[in-house]
Amino acid sequence: MKFDARITRRSLIAAAATLLLAGCGAGGPAGSAPSGSAGAGSAHSDPVAAVAWEAALDPEAPFMNVAGQDGAAMPGECWMQHEDGTVQVQVAGSSIPEPAVESVEFADGVLTLTMAQPDEDTPATMDFVLHQFMVSGTDAPKVAAVVLVRGEETVELPAGELAELEAVE
């Protein structure tokens, strides 16, 4: 069997954008409580920490661009909070297996998503696809930053905005 290692221009751009954004991490958040807990381990009672956050993969969510970048040709990993309090997080990963959020934590305005790490024996594709997660909580507070944790890697995601696709006439 012959291995075909061709890379499409689109997958190369997505991989380059992912690597570029991954290198801009700013470290982890300053403490957090487990998802759904009411400030577990903290000495004070914080009603914001009592919000039970849930993350769901949403293939129908619109793509986002990193704020300040023009066009929709190269969207990257980013996040934005919608008016209803839902936080949309766009991450890159292989199409198989789809990424999954293991836990969601919130402390001091920082929403931290820890991604589940697939078993080493799990087959995976070598492509990079953008995935949209909608993170919601009852009476969700204002989020100031989103941190993504993948294994040993911790990255603070830049803010994003919905991509406005140009109409083809």
PDB file of C-alpha atoms in Angstrom, residues 52-151:
ATOM      1  CA  ALA A  52     -23.291  25.212  35.573  1.00  0.00           C
ATOM      2  CA  TRP A  53     -21.663  25.508  32.152  1.00  0.00           C
ATOM      3  CA  GLU A  54     -22.361  23.049  29.338  1.00  0.00           C
ATOM      4  CA  ALA A  55     -20.557  22.727  25.996  1.00  0.00           C
ATOM      5  CA  ALA A  56     -22.107  21.225  22.865  1.00  0.00           C
ATOM      6  CA  LEU A  57     -20.613  20.725  19.414  1.00  0.00           C
ATOM      7  CA  ASP A  58     -22.758  22.679  16.928  1.00  0.00           C
ATOM      8  CA  PRO A  59     -22.050  21.939  13.249  1.00  0.00           C
ATOM      9  CA  GLU A  60     -24.666  24.528  12.192  1.00  0.00           C
ATOM     10  CA  ALA A  61     -23.045  27.492  13.997  1.00  0.00           C
ATOM     11  CA  PRO A  62     -21.616  30.216  11.745  1.00  0.00           C
ATOM     12  CA  PHE A  63     -17.843  30.471  11.394  1.00  0.00           C
ATOM     13  CA  MET A  64     -15.883  33.289  13.002  1.00  0.00           C
ATOM     14  CA  ASN A  65     -12.847  35.332  12.003  1.00  0.00           C
ATOM     15  CA  VAL A  66     -10.255  36.463  14.464  1.00  0.00           C
ATOM     16  CA  ALA A  67     -11.166  40.067  15.310  1.00  0.00           C
ATOM     17  CA  GLY A  68      -9.254  42.506  13.154  1.00  0.00           C
ATOM     18  CA  GLN A  69      -8.603  40.117  10.268  1.00  0.00           C
ATOM     19  CA  ASP A  70     -10.428  40.843   7.016  1.00  0.00           C
ATOM     20  CA  GLY A  71     -12.281  38.285   4.950  1.00  0.00           C
ATOM     21  CA  ALA A  72     -13.473  34.790   5.632  1.00  0.00           C
ATOM     22  CA  ALA A  73     -10.697  32.991   3.776  1.00  0.00           C
ATOM     23  CA  MET A  74      -8.687  32.152   6.876  1.00  0.00           C
ATOM     24  CA  PRO A  75     -10.760  31.910  10.049  1.00  0.00           C
ATOM     25  CA  GLY A  76      -8.907  30.603  13.074  1.00  0.00           C
ATOM     26  CA  GLU A  77      -9.376  29.478  16.653  1.00  0.00           C
ATOM     27  CA  CYS A  78     -11.253  32.178  18.529  1.00  0.00           C
ATOM     28  CA  TRP A  79     -14.318  32.886  20.681  1.00  0.00           C
ATOM     29  CA  MET A  80     -17.135  35.377  21.135  1.00  0.00           C
ATOM     30  CA  GLN A  81     -20.005  35.841  23.572  1.00  0.00           C
ATOM     31  CA  HIS A  82     -23.450  36.268  22.043  1.00  0.00           C
ATOM     32  CA  GLU A  83     -26.133  38.610  23.415  1.00  0.00           C
ATOM     33  CA  ASP A  84     -27.939  35.695  25.107  1.00  0.00           C
ATOM     34  CA  GLY A  85     -24.775  34.896  27.148  1.00  0.00           C
ATOM     35  CA  THR A  86     -23.830  31.822  25.111  1.00  0.00           C
ATOM     36  CA  VAL A  87     -20.116  31.658  24.340  1.00  0.00           C
ATOM     37  CA  GLN A  88     -19.181  30.350  20.890  1.00  0.00           C
ATOM     38  CA  VAL A  89     -15.727  28.759  20.777  1.00  0.00           C
ATOM     39  CA  GLN A  90     -14.166  27.844  17.438  1.00  0.00           C
ATOM     40  CA  VAL A  91     -11.352  25.282  17.553  1.00  0.00           C
ATOM     41  CA  ALA A  92      -9.382  23.392  14.928  1.00  0.00           C
ATOM     42  CA  GLY A  93      -8.992  19.655  15.053  1.00  0.00           C
ATOM     43  CA  SER A  94      -9.244  16.531  12.980  1.00  0.00           C
ATOM     44  CA  SER A  95     -12.582  15.561  11.505  1.00  0.00           C
ATOM     45  CA  ILE A  96     -12.284  12.052  12.967  1.00  0.00           C
ATOM     46  CA  PRO A  97     -12.544  11.775  15.901  1.00  0.00           C
ATOM     47  CA  GLU A  98     -14.470  14.971  16.525  1.00  0.00           C
ATOM     48  CA  PRO A  99     -13.091  16.968  19.445  1.00  0.00           C
ATOM     49  CA  ALA A 100     -14.972  16.882  22.723  1.00  0.00           C
ATOM     50  CA  VAL A 101     -14.970  19.155  25.753  1.00  0.00           C
ATOM     51  CA  GLU A 102     -14.091  17.245  28.912  1.00  0.00           C
ATOM     52  CA  SER A 103     -14.799  20.068  31.361  1.00  0.00           C
ATOM     53  CA  VAL A 104     -15.731  23.745  31.536  1.00  0.00           C
ATOM     54  CA  GLU A 105     -14.554  25.974  34.366  1.00  0.00           C
ATOM     55  CA  PHE A 106     -15.107  29.669  35.070  1.00  0.00           C
ATOM     56  CA  ALA A 107     -13.177  31.937  37.441  1.00  0.00           C
ATOM     57  CA  ASP A 108     -12.367  35.652  37.474  1.00  0.00           C
ATOM     58  CA  GLY A 109     -13.995  36.206  34.060  1.00  0.00           C
ATOM     59  CA  VAL A 110     -11.938  33.443  32.399  1.00  0.00           C
ATOM     60  CA  LEU A 111     -13.787  30.507  30.823  1.00  0.00           C
ATOM     61  CA  THR A 112     -11.511  27.448  30.574  1.00  0.00           C
ATOM     62  CA  LEU A 113     -12.367  24.565  28.246  1.00  0.00           C
ATOM     63  CA  THR A 114     -10.400  21.369  28.765  1.00  0.00           C
ATOM     64  CA  MET A 115     -10.522  19.185  25.678  1.00  0.00           C
ATOM     65  CA  ALA A 116     -10.838  15.411  26.008  1.00  0.00           C
ATOM     66  CA  GLN A 117      -7.758  13.587  24.782  1.00  0.00           C
ATOM     67  CA  PRO A 118      -8.596  10.585  22.579  1.00  0.00           C
ATOM     68  CA  ASP A 119      -6.989   7.245  23.357  1.00  0.00           C
ATOM     69  CA  GLU A 120      -3.665   6.737  21.548  1.00  0.00           C
ATOM     70  CA  ASP A 121      -5.121   3.723  19.713  1.00  0.00           C
ATOM     71  CA  THR A 122      -8.028   5.757  18.302  1.00  0.00           C
ATOM     72  CA  PRO A 123      -7.714   6.212  14.533  1.00  0.00           C
ATOM     73  CA  ALA A 124      -7.645   9.843  13.449  1.00  0.00           C
ATOM     74  CA  THR A 125      -7.592  11.768  10.197  1.00  0.00           C
ATOM     75  CA  MET A 126      -4.700  14.112   9.475  1.00  0.00           C
ATOM     76  CA  ASP A 127      -6.857  17.049   8.398  1.00  0.00           C
ATOM     77  CA  PHE A 128      -7.662  20.251  10.269  1.00  0.00           C
ATOM     78  CA  VAL A 129     -11.305  21.266  10.401  1.00  0.00           C
ATOM     79  CA  LEU A 130     -12.922  24.089  12.342  1.00  0.00           C
ATOM     80  CA  HIS A 131     -15.406  22.943  14.984  1.00  0.00           C
ATOM     81  CA  GLN A 132     -17.924  25.186  16.741  1.00  0.00           C
ATOM     82  CA  PHE A 133     -18.766  24.655  20.408  1.00  0.00           C
ATOM     83  CA  MET A 134     -21.627  26.536  22.015  1.00  0.00           C
ATOM     84  CA  VAL A 135     -20.952  26.931  25.747  1.00  0.00           C
ATOM     85  CA  SER A 136     -23.956  27.965  27.791  1.00  0.00           C
ATOM     86  CA  GLY A 137     -25.021  28.374  31.369  1.00  0.00           C
ATOM     87  CA  THR A 138     -28.093  29.656  33.157  1.00  0.00           C
ATOM     88  CA  ASP A 139     -27.675  33.398  33.771  1.00  0.00           C
ATOM     89  CA  ALA A 140     -24.170  33.201  32.273  1.00  0.00           C
ATOM     90  CA  PRO A 141     -21.931  36.072  33.385  1.00  0.00           C
ATOM     91  CA  LYS A 142     -19.823  38.256  31.089  1.00  0.00           C
ATOM     92  CA  VAL A 143     -16.756  36.346  29.881  1.00  0.00           C
ATOM     93  CA  ALA A 144     -13.515  38.326  29.559  1.00  0.00           C
ATOM     94  CA  ALA A 145     -11.273  35.579  28.129  1.00  0.00           C
ATOM     95  CA  VAL A 146     -11.370  31.964  26.965  1.00  0.00           C
ATOM     96  CA  VAL A 147      -8.546  29.509  27.620  1.00  0.00           C
ATOM     97  CA  LEU A 148      -8.282  26.200  25.757  1.00  0.00           C
ATOM     98  CA  VAL A 149      -6.426  23.292  27.375  1.00  0.00           C
ATOM     99  CA  ARG A 150      -5.316  20.347  25.215  1.00  0.00           C
ATOM    100  CA  GLY A 151      -3.219  17.901  27.200  1.00  0.00           C
TER     101      GLY A 151
END
